[in-house]
Coordinates of C-alpha atoms in Angstrom, one line a residue:
X1 CA -0.1 0.1 -0.1
X2 CA 1.2 3.3 -1.0
X3 CA 1.5 5.8 1.9
X4 CA -0.4 9.0 1.4
X5 CA 2.0 12.0 1.0
X6 CA 0.2 14.1 3.2
X7 CA 0.9 11.9 6.5
X8 CA 4.2 12.7 7.9
X9 CA 6.1 11.5 11.2
X10 CA 6.3 14.1 13.9
X11 CA 9.9 15.2 15.2
X12 CA 10.2 17.2 18.2
X13 CA 12.4 20.2 17.3
X14 CA 12.1 22.3 20.7
X15 CA 11.5 25.7 19.0
X16 CA 9.7 28.3 20.9
X17 CA 7.6 30.8 18.9
X18 CA 5.7 32.6 21.8
X19 CA 2.0 31.7 21.1
X20 CA 2.2 31.2 17.4
X21 CA 1.4 27.8 15.9
X22 CA 4.2 27.1 13.5
X23 CA 4.7 23.9 11.3
X24 CA 8.0 22.9 9.6
X25 CA 8.4 20.9 6.6
X26 CA 11.2 19.9 4.5
X27 CA 11.2 21.9 1.2
X28 CA 11.7 18.8 -0.8
X29 CA 9.1 16.9 0.8
X30 CA 6.2 15.3 -1.1
X31 CA 3.7 17.4 0.8
X32 CA 5.5 20.7 -0.2
X33 CA 6.0 19.8 -3.7
X34 CA 2.5 18.1 -4.4
X35 CA 0.5 20.7 -2.4
X36 CA 2.3 23.8 -3.6
X37 CA 3.0 24.8 0.0
X38 CA 5.3 27.7 0.5
X39 CA 6.7 29.5 3.4
X40 CA 3.8 31.3 5.5
X41 CA 1.2 29.2 3.9
X42 CA -1.6 28.5 6.6
X43 CA -2.3 24.8 6.8
X44 CA -4.3 22.5 8.9
X45 CA -2.4 19.9 10.9
X46 CA -4.5 17.0 12.3
X47 CA -4.0 13.9 14.4
X48 CA -6.8 11.3 14.9
X49 CA -8.4 13.4 17.7
X50 CA -7.9 16.9 16.9
X51 CA -6.4 19.6 14.6
X52 CA -4.9 23.0 14.8
X53 CA -4.2 25.9 12.1
X54 CA -0.7 26.7 11.8
X55 CA 1.6 28.8 9.6
X56 CA 4.3 26.8 7.5
X57 CA 8.1 27.5 7.6
X58 CA 10.2 25.9 5.1
X59 CA 13.3 24.2 6.2
X60 CA 16.3 23.6 3.8
X61 CA 18.7 22.1 6.3
X62 CA 18.9 18.5 7.7
X63 CA 17.2 19.2 10.8
X64 CA 14.2 17.3 9.1
X65 CA 13.9 14.3 6.7
X66 CA 11.4 14.6 3.8
X67 CA 9.2 12.3 5.5
X68 CA 9.1 14.2 8.9
X69 CA 7.0 17.2 10.2
X70 CA 8.2 19.5 13.1
X71 CA 6.0 21.9 15.3
X72 CA 6.5 24.7 17.5
X73 CA 6.3 23.9 21.2
X74 CA 2.8 25.6 21.5
X75 CA 1.5 23.7 18.5
X76 CA 2.9 20.4 19.7
X77 CA 1.2 21.0 23.2
X78 CA -2.1 21.9 21.8
X79 CA -2.1 18.6 19.6
X80 CA -0.7 16.5 22.4
X81 CA 1.9 14.8 20.1
X82 CA 5.0 12.9 21.0
X83 CA 8.1 12.0 18.6
X84 CA 7.0 9.4 16.1
X85 CA 3.3 10.3 16.0
X86 CA 1.7 10.4 12.5
X87 CA 0.3 13.8 11.5
X88 CA -1.8 14.7 8.3
X89 CA -1.1 18.4 6.8
X90 CA -3.9 19.7 4.5
X91 CA -4.9 23.2 3.1
X92 CA -6.9 25.4 5.1
X93 CA -10.5 25.8 4.3
X94 CA -11.6 29.0 2.9
X95 CA -11.9 31.6 5.5
X96 CA -15.2 33.3 4.7
X97 CA -14.8 36.2 7.4
X98 CA -12.1 37.6 5.3
X99 CA -14.7 39.2 3.1
X100 CA -15.8 41.5 6.1
X101 CA -12.3 42.1 6.9
X102 CA -11.9 43.4 3.3
X103 CA -14.8 45.6 3.9
X104 CA -13.4 47.0 6.8
X105 CA -10.1 47.8 5.3
X106 CA -12.2 49.9 2.7
X107 CA -13.8 51.6 5.8
X108 CA -17.2 49.9 5.3
X109 CA -19.4 49.8 8.5
X110 CA -19.9 46.1 9.8
X111 CA -22.8 45.0 11.9
X112 CA -22.8 42.4 14.9
X113 CA -23.0 39.3 12.7
X114 CA -20.0 40.4 10.6
X115 CA -17.8 41.1 13.8
X116 CA -19.1 37.7 15.3
X117 CA -17.9 35.8 12.1
X118 CA -14.4 37.6 12.3
X119 CA -14.1 37.0 16.1
X120 CA -15.1 33.5 15.9
X121 CA -12.5 32.7 13.3
X122 CA -9.8 34.6 15.1
X123 CA -10.5 32.5 18.3
X124 CA -10.5 29.2 16.3
X125 CA -7.0 30.0 15.1
X126 CA -7.9 30.5 11.4
X127 CA -6.5 34.2 11.1
X128 CA -2.7 34.4 10.5
X129 CA -0.6 37.4 12.2
X130 CA -0.9 39.2 8.9
X131 CA -4.8 38.7 9.0
X132 CA -4.7 39.9 12.6
X133 CA -2.6 42.8 11.7
X134 CA -4.9 43.9 9.0
X135 CA -7.9 43.8 11.3
X136 CA -6.2 45.8 14.1
X137 CA -5.2 48.6 11.6
X138 CA -8.5 48.6 9.7
X139 CA -10.2 49.4 13.1
X140 CA -7.7 52.1 14.2
X141 CA -7.5 55.8 13.5
X142 CA -11.0 56.6 14.6
X143 CA -12.6 54.1 11.9
X144 CA -15.2 52.8 14.1
X145 CA -18.4 54.4 15.4
X146 CA -20.1 53.7 18.7
X147 CA -22.4 51.2 17.2
X148 CA -19.4 49.2 15.6
X149 CA -17.5 49.5 19.1
X150 CA -20.7 48.0 20.7
X151 CA -21.1 45.2 18.1
X152 CA -17.4 44.2 18.4
X153 CA -17.6 44.3 22.3
X154 CA -20.6 42.0 22.2
X155 CA -18.8 39.6 19.7
X156 CA -15.7 39.4 21.9
X157 CA -17.9 38.6 24.9
X158 CA -19.6 35.9 23.2
X159 CA -16.3 34.1 22.0
X160 CA -15.5 32.9 25.5
X161 CA -16.5 31.9 29.0
X162 CA -18.9 34.4 30.8
X163 CA -18.8 34.3 34.8
X164 CA -22.0 34.2 36.7
X165 CA -22.4 35.3 40.1
X166 CA -24.8 35.0 43.0
X167 CA -24.5 38.8 44.0
X168 CA -26.5 41.4 42.2
X169 CA -23.5 43.7 42.5
X170 CA -20.1 42.9 41.1
X171 CA -17.5 45.4 41.1
X172 CA -14.7 46.1 38.8
X173 CA -11.9 48.7 37.6
X174 CA -9.6 49.2 35.0
X175 CA -6.9 51.6 34.1
X176 CA -6.4 52.8 30.4
X177 CA -2.8 52.9 31.0
X178 CA 0.4 54.8 29.8
X179 CA 1.8 55.4 33.4
X180 CA 4.6 53.3 34.7
X181 CA 4.1 52.0 37.9
X182 CA 0.5 52.8 38.4
X183 CA -0.5 49.7 40.3
X184 CA -3.4 50.6 42.1
X185 CA -5.7 47.5 41.2
X186 CA -4.3 45.1 44.2
X187 CA -4.9 47.9 46.8
X188 CA -8.4 48.6 45.4
X189 CA -9.5 45.1 45.3
X190 CA -8.3 44.5 48.9
X191 CA -10.4 47.6 50.2
X192 CA -13.4 46.9 48.3
X193 CA -13.5 43.1 49.2
X194 CA -12.6 44.2 52.8
X195 CA -15.7 46.5 52.9
X196 CA -17.7 43.3 51.9
X197 CA -18.5 44.0 48.0
X198 CA -17.6 41.2 45.6
X199 CA -14.7 41.9 43.1
X200 CA -13.4 39.1 40.9
X201 CA -10.5 41.0 39.3
X202 CA -9.1 39.8 36.1
X203 CA -6.0 41.6 34.8
X204 CA -3.9 41.4 31.7
X205 CA -0.1 41.1 31.3
X206 CA 1.8 44.0 29.8
X207 CA 1.0 45.0 26.3
X208 CA 3.2 48.0 25.7
X209 CA 4.2 48.6 29.1
X210 CA 6.9 47.5 31.6
X211 CA 4.5 45.5 33.7
X212 CA 0.8 44.7 33.9
X213 CA -1.2 43.9 37.1
X214 CA -0.9 40.0 36.3
X215 CA 2.8 40.4 35.8
X216 CA 3.2 42.2 39.2
X217 CA 0.6 39.9 41.1
X218 CA 2.6 36.8 39.9
X219 CA 5.5 37.8 42.0
X220 CA 3.3 37.5 45.0
X221 CA 0.9 34.7 44.2
X222 CA -0.5 32.5 41.6
X223 CA -2.4 34.3 38.8
X224 CA -3.0 31.6 36.3
X225 CA -6.2 30.4 37.7
X226 CA -9.0 28.4 35.7
X227 CA -12.5 29.5 35.7
X228 CA -13.3 27.0 38.3
X229 CA -10.5 27.8 40.6
X230 CA -11.4 31.5 40.3
X231 CA -14.9 31.0 41.4
X232 CA -13.7 29.0 44.4
X233 CA -11.3 31.8 45.5
X234 CA -14.1 34.4 44.9
X235 CA -16.7 32.5 47.0
X236 CA -14.1 32.1 49.7
X237 CA -12.8 35.7 49.8
X238 CA -14.9 37.8 47.7
X239 CA -12.2 38.7 45.3
X240 CA -9.3 37.6 43.4
X241 CA -6.2 38.7 41.3
X242 CA -6.1 36.4 38.2
X243 CA -4.6 36.6 34.5
X244 CA -7.8 37.1 32.3
X245 CA -6.0 34.9 29.6
X246 CA -5.9 31.8 31.9
X247 CA -9.5 32.4 32.9
X248 CA -10.5 32.3 29.3
X249 CA -12.6 35.5 29.3
X250 CA -12.9 37.1 25.9
X251 CA -10.1 34.9 24.4
X252 CA -10.2 37.1 21.3
X253 CA -9.0 39.9 23.1
X254 CA -5.8 38.1 24.3
X255 CA -5.0 36.9 20.8
X256 CA -5.3 40.7 19.6
X257 CA -3.5 42.2 22.3
X258 CA -0.2 40.1 21.5
X259 CA -0.3 41.5 18.0
X260 CA -1.2 45.2 19.3
X261 CA 2.0 44.8 21.3
X262 CA 4.1 44.1 18.3
X263 CA 2.4 46.9 16.3
X264 CA 2.6 49.2 19.2
X265 CA -0.8 50.3 18.3
X266 CA -3.8 51.0 20.8
X267 CA -6.9 51.8 18.6
X268 CA -9.9 53.5 20.5
X269 CA -12.3 51.1 19.2
X270 CA -10.5 48.0 20.1
X271 CA -9.3 49.5 23.4
X272 CA -12.9 49.9 24.5
X273 CA -14.0 46.5 23.2
X274 CA -11.1 45.0 25.1
X275 CA -11.8 46.5 28.1
X276 CA -15.5 46.3 28.3
X277 CA -15.6 42.8 26.8
X278 CA -13.2 41.5 29.6
X279 CA -15.4 43.2 32.3
X280 CA -18.8 41.8 30.9
X281 CA -17.4 38.4 30.5
X282 CA -16.2 38.4 34.1
X283 CA -19.6 39.2 35.3
X284 CA -19.1 42.8 36.4
X285 CA -22.0 45.2 37.0
X286 CA -20.4 48.3 38.2
X287 CA -17.0 49.5 36.9
X288 CA -14.5 52.4 37.7
X289 CA -12.2 53.1 34.7
X290 CA -9.1 55.3 35.5
X291 CA -8.0 57.3 32.4
X292 CA -4.7 59.2 33.0
X293 CA -4.3 62.2 30.9
X294 CA -0.9 63.6 30.0
X295 CA 1.5 64.5 27.4
X296 CA 3.3 61.1 27.6
X297 CA 0.4 59.0 28.8
X298 CA -1.7 56.8 26.4
X299 CA -4.4 59.5 26.5
X300 CA -2.5 62.8 25.6
X301 CA -5.3 65.6 25.7
X302 CA -8.2 66.6 27.7
X303 CA -10.3 66.7 24.5
X304 CA -9.3 63.1 23.5
X305 CA -10.1 62.0 27.0
X306 CA -13.6 63.4 27.1
X307 CA -14.5 61.8 23.8
X308 CA -13.3 58.4 24.8
X309 CA -14.9 58.7 28.1
X310 CA -18.2 59.6 26.4
X311 CA -17.8 56.4 24.2
X312 CA -16.8 54.2 26.8
X313 CA -20.0 55.3 28.8
X314 CA -22.2 54.9 25.7
X315 CA -21.0 51.5 24.9
X316 CA -21.2 50.6 28.6
X317 CA -25.0 51.5 28.6
X318 CA -25.6 49.4 25.4
X319 CA -24.1 46.3 27.0
X320 CA -25.5 46.9 30.3
X321 CA -22.5 47.9 32.4
X322 CA -22.8 50.7 35.1
X323 CA -19.6 52.6 34.3
X324 CA -17.8 55.7 35.5
X325 CA -14.8 57.2 33.9
X326 CA -12.5 59.1 36.3
X327 CA -9.9 61.4 34.4
X328 CA -6.7 61.5 36.5
X329 CA -3.3 63.1 36.1
X330 CA -1.2 61.4 33.6
X331 CA 2.1 63.6 33.8
X332 CA 4.3 61.1 35.4
X333 CA 5.0 57.7 36.9
X334 CA 2.8 56.7 39.9
X335 CA 4.6 55.1 42.7
X336 CA 8.3 54.4 43.3
X337 CA 8.6 51.1 41.5
X338 CA 8.4 50.3 37.7
X339 CA 8.7 46.6 37.1
X340 CA 6.9 43.6 38.7
X341 CA 8.9 43.1 41.8
X342 CA 9.6 46.9 42.3
X343 CA 5.7 47.5 42.0
X344 CA 4.8 44.7 44.1
X345 CA 7.1 46.2 46.9
X346 CA 5.0 49.5 46.6
X347 CA 1.9 47.7 46.9
X348 CA 2.9 45.7 50.1
X349 CA 4.2 49.0 51.6
X350 CA 0.9 50.9 51.2
X351 CA -1.1 47.9 52.7
X352 CA 1.4 47.6 55.6
X353 CA 1.2 51.3 56.2
X354 CA 4.9 51.7 56.0
X355 CA 6.1 55.4 56.4
X356 CA 8.2 55.1 53.2
X357 CA 5.0 54.2 51.2
X358 CA 4.5 56.3 47.8
X359 CA 2.0 58.9 48.9
X360 CA 0.9 59.1 45.1
X361 CA 0.0 55.8 44.6
X362 CA -1.8 55.5 47.9
X363 CA -3.9 58.7 47.2
X364 CA -4.9 57.3 43.8
X365 CA -5.8 53.9 45.1
X366 CA -8.0 55.6 47.7
X367 CA -9.5 57.9 45.2
X368 CA -10.5 55.0 42.9
X369 CA -11.7 52.9 46.0
X370 CA -13.7 55.6 47.0
X371 CA -15.5 56.2 43.7
X372 CA -16.2 52.5 43.5
X373 CA -17.7 52.4 47.0
X374 CA -19.8 55.4 46.0
X375 CA -20.9 53.8 42.4
X376 CA -22.0 50.7 44.4
X377 CA -24.6 52.8 46.2
X378 CA -23.5 51.3 49.6
X379 CA -21.7 54.6 50.5
X380 CA -23.2 57.8 50.2
X381 CA -21.6 60.4 47.8
X382 CA -18.8 62.3 49.2
X383 CA -18.0 59.6 51.6
X384 CA -16.1 57.0 49.4
X385 CA -12.5 58.2 50.2
X386 CA -13.1 58.5 53.9
X387 CA -14.4 54.9 54.1
X388 CA -11.7 53.6 51.9
X389 CA -9.1 55.4 54.1
X390 CA -10.4 53.7 57.3
X391 CA -10.3 50.5 55.7
X392 CA -6.7 50.9 54.6
X393 CA -5.5 52.3 57.8
X394 CA -7.3 49.8 59.9
X395 CA -5.3 47.0 58.4
X396 CA -8.3 45.3 57.0
X397 CA -7.3 45.7 53.4
X398 CA -3.9 44.1 54.2
X399 CA -5.5 41.2 56.1
X400 CA -8.0 40.6 52.8
X401 CA -5.1 40.9 50.5
X402 CA -3.1 38.1 52.1
X403 CA -6.2 35.9 52.5
X404 CA -6.8 36.2 48.7
X405 CA -3.1 35.5 47.9
X406 CA -3.3 32.5 50.1
X407 CA -6.5 31.4 48.5
X408 CA -4.9 31.5 45.2
X409 CA -2.1 29.1 46.4
X410 CA 0.9 31.2 47.8
X411 CA 2.1 34.4 49.2
X412 CA 5.8 35.1 48.4
X413 CA 7.8 38.3 49.4
X414 CA 9.4 40.1 46.6
X415 CA 13.0 40.1 46.4
X416 CA 15.3 42.6 44.5
X417 CA 17.9 41.5 42.0
X418 CA 21.7 42.2 42.7
X419 CA 22.6 44.0 39.3
X420 CA 21.8 47.7 39.5
X421 CA 23.1 51.2 38.5
X422 CA 22.3 54.4 40.2
X423 CA 21.7 57.5 38.2
X424 CA 22.5 60.9 39.8
X425 CA 21.7 64.3 38.8
X426 CA 24.3 66.2 36.8
X427 CA 22.9 69.7 37.8
X428 CA 20.6 71.3 40.3
X429 CA 17.1 72.7 39.6
X430 CA 13.5 71.7 39.7
X431 CA 12.3 68.5 38.0
X432 CA 9.6 69.8 35.3
X433 CA 8.9 66.9 33.2
X434 CA 9.2 63.1 33.1
X435 CA 8.7 61.3 29.8
X436 CA 6.8 58.2 30.8
X437 CA 7.1 56.5 27.5
X438 CA 11.1 56.6 27.7
X439 CA 10.9 55.6 31.2
X440 CA 8.9 52.5 30.5
X441 CA 11.2 51.6 27.7
X442 CA 14.1 52.1 29.9
X443 CA 12.4 49.5 32.3
X444 CA 11.7 47.1 29.4
X445 CA 15.2 47.3 28.3
X446 CA 16.4 46.3 31.7
X447 CA 14.4 43.0 31.4
X448 CA 10.9 44.0 32.7
X449 CA 8.2 42.4 32.7
X450 CA 9.7 39.0 31.5
X451 CA 12.5 39.2 34.2
X452 CA 10.3 39.9 37.1
X453 CA 13.1 41.8 39.3
X454 CA 14.1 44.1 36.6
X455 CA 13.0 47.6 36.4
X456 CA 13.4 51.2 37.9
X457 CA 13.1 52.6 41.4
X458 CA 12.4 56.3 41.1
X459 CA 13.3 58.6 43.8
X460 CA 12.1 61.9 42.5
X461 CA 8.6 63.4 41.4
X462 CA 7.7 66.4 39.3
X463 CA 8.1 69.8 41.2
X464 CA 11.0 68.3 43.4
X465 CA 13.9 70.6 43.9
X466 CA 16.8 68.6 42.9
X467 CA 20.6 69.1 44.0
X468 CA 23.7 68.1 42.1
X469 CA 24.6 64.6 42.7
X470 CA 21.2 63.7 44.0
X471 CA 19.9 59.9 43.4
X472 CA 17.2 60.4 40.7
X473 CA 16.6 56.6 40.2
X474 CA 18.1 53.1 40.2
X475 CA 18.0 50.6 37.2
X476 CA 17.7 47.1 38.2
X477 CA 18.4 44.1 35.9
X478 CA 18.4 40.3 36.5
X479 CA 21.3 40.0 34.0
X480 CA 24.2 42.2 33.2
X481 CA 23.5 42.0 29.6
X482 CA 20.1 43.7 30.2
X483 CA 21.7 46.5 32.5
X484 CA 24.1 47.2 29.5
X485 CA 21.1 47.6 27.0
X486 CA 19.6 49.9 29.4
X487 CA 22.6 52.0 30.0
X488 CA 23.0 52.3 26.2
X489 CA 19.5 53.5 25.6
X490 CA 20.1 56.2 28.5
X491 CA 23.2 57.5 26.7
X492 CA 21.0 58.4 23.8
X493 CA 18.0 59.8 25.7
X494 CA 19.2 62.1 28.3
X495 CA 15.8 63.7 28.2
X496 CA 13.9 60.9 30.3
X497 CA 13.9 63.6 33.2
X498 CA 14.2 67.4 32.5
X499 CA 15.6 69.5 35.4
X500 CA 15.6 73.2 35.1

């Protein structure tokens, strides 16, 4: 019997491609020749029990024989294959939702069913990174109206698990981002749940920043909880700190975020759909959104902020969320630490009421907690911050924080890395400007957020009087190589801090 040319023997190659499914075939294999497969072709790879869609990479070396097939680590795990297993490779079926994508590229308005078709194909893995990039770009630059944003949001919610809770009021918060170190969420969750309200907080990892809430909280506790584990923690403690990707809430958002990170794009429509789809999928009913506004923040002008605020509140009403947007100061980093371990240390110092705790981070967390308490209707208007302060200063918030961490599997004290470099002022004057974007990039070049202990410890804030030789900040890195990258960047960008 002649062996079917599309059936190949699996060989483990040990190639890591982040979350991309990649298949490797020898250029002169029967499959490539007979099927006309070329590099970057999207193909379906199947076992007897399942299949995935993957991008083809063509091999010309001897790492594979003509009758062998290799997979990226992620693809191999998804198919649950071992060396020697037989796999079938075939052309990918036509992706009909690309008709909608092409319509959007030409700036046509899409309805709910069109977005649902696109999102379903994205979640199924049918879209390549090229298709995803095209979709993100086609939706950027104010090319979506409020109706479209609402339709995309609802389609993203429907694509994944939706959590249900027994309580009528479920609290949540989100920050639009752009400020290094602005790690209020763990403090807010601790205060709100200590008050007695329910707040099952799911958060993202960093997109374009040096740390996301999930990155920071992973220093302290387990954040990769399944939906079932998440619900057990919330039933026990009233809240959680969980990575949304692991909880499988709005899975399309997690796919799109990775491409947005590579493109360094945050389109308004997809930003709103991303935030609100995660809130709705988590079962939230009342949401506070922190929107920092500043020259080097994500939202740069008051005019843009007011428009974005209006769109968020309109879309929230359409999908049934009680949302309030709070515009905050986005002129500088918040707190002292920038990077997972350093931000975790800030969080603990505030919860422990230490004298060295960053005042600005504490005040912002209290502002947002107070707004949430008032939005719930359980605290009268004008009394939210006072109530939140009493909970924090009594130690109840710390006790609740520790209880949630332990319910999630562990509490671990953050530890600094040994590699560091101090930056001192070369002249005296007043600190008049901090470039948030360059500060975040410096922290990323030091290794954050992948290397948890890397980042920046900031010692000064806007308006401070600076003396010559004063310590401005310290760069931390887990490896000498990353520290070198950061210092090389710093030599070319002396304007991260402006002292006059």
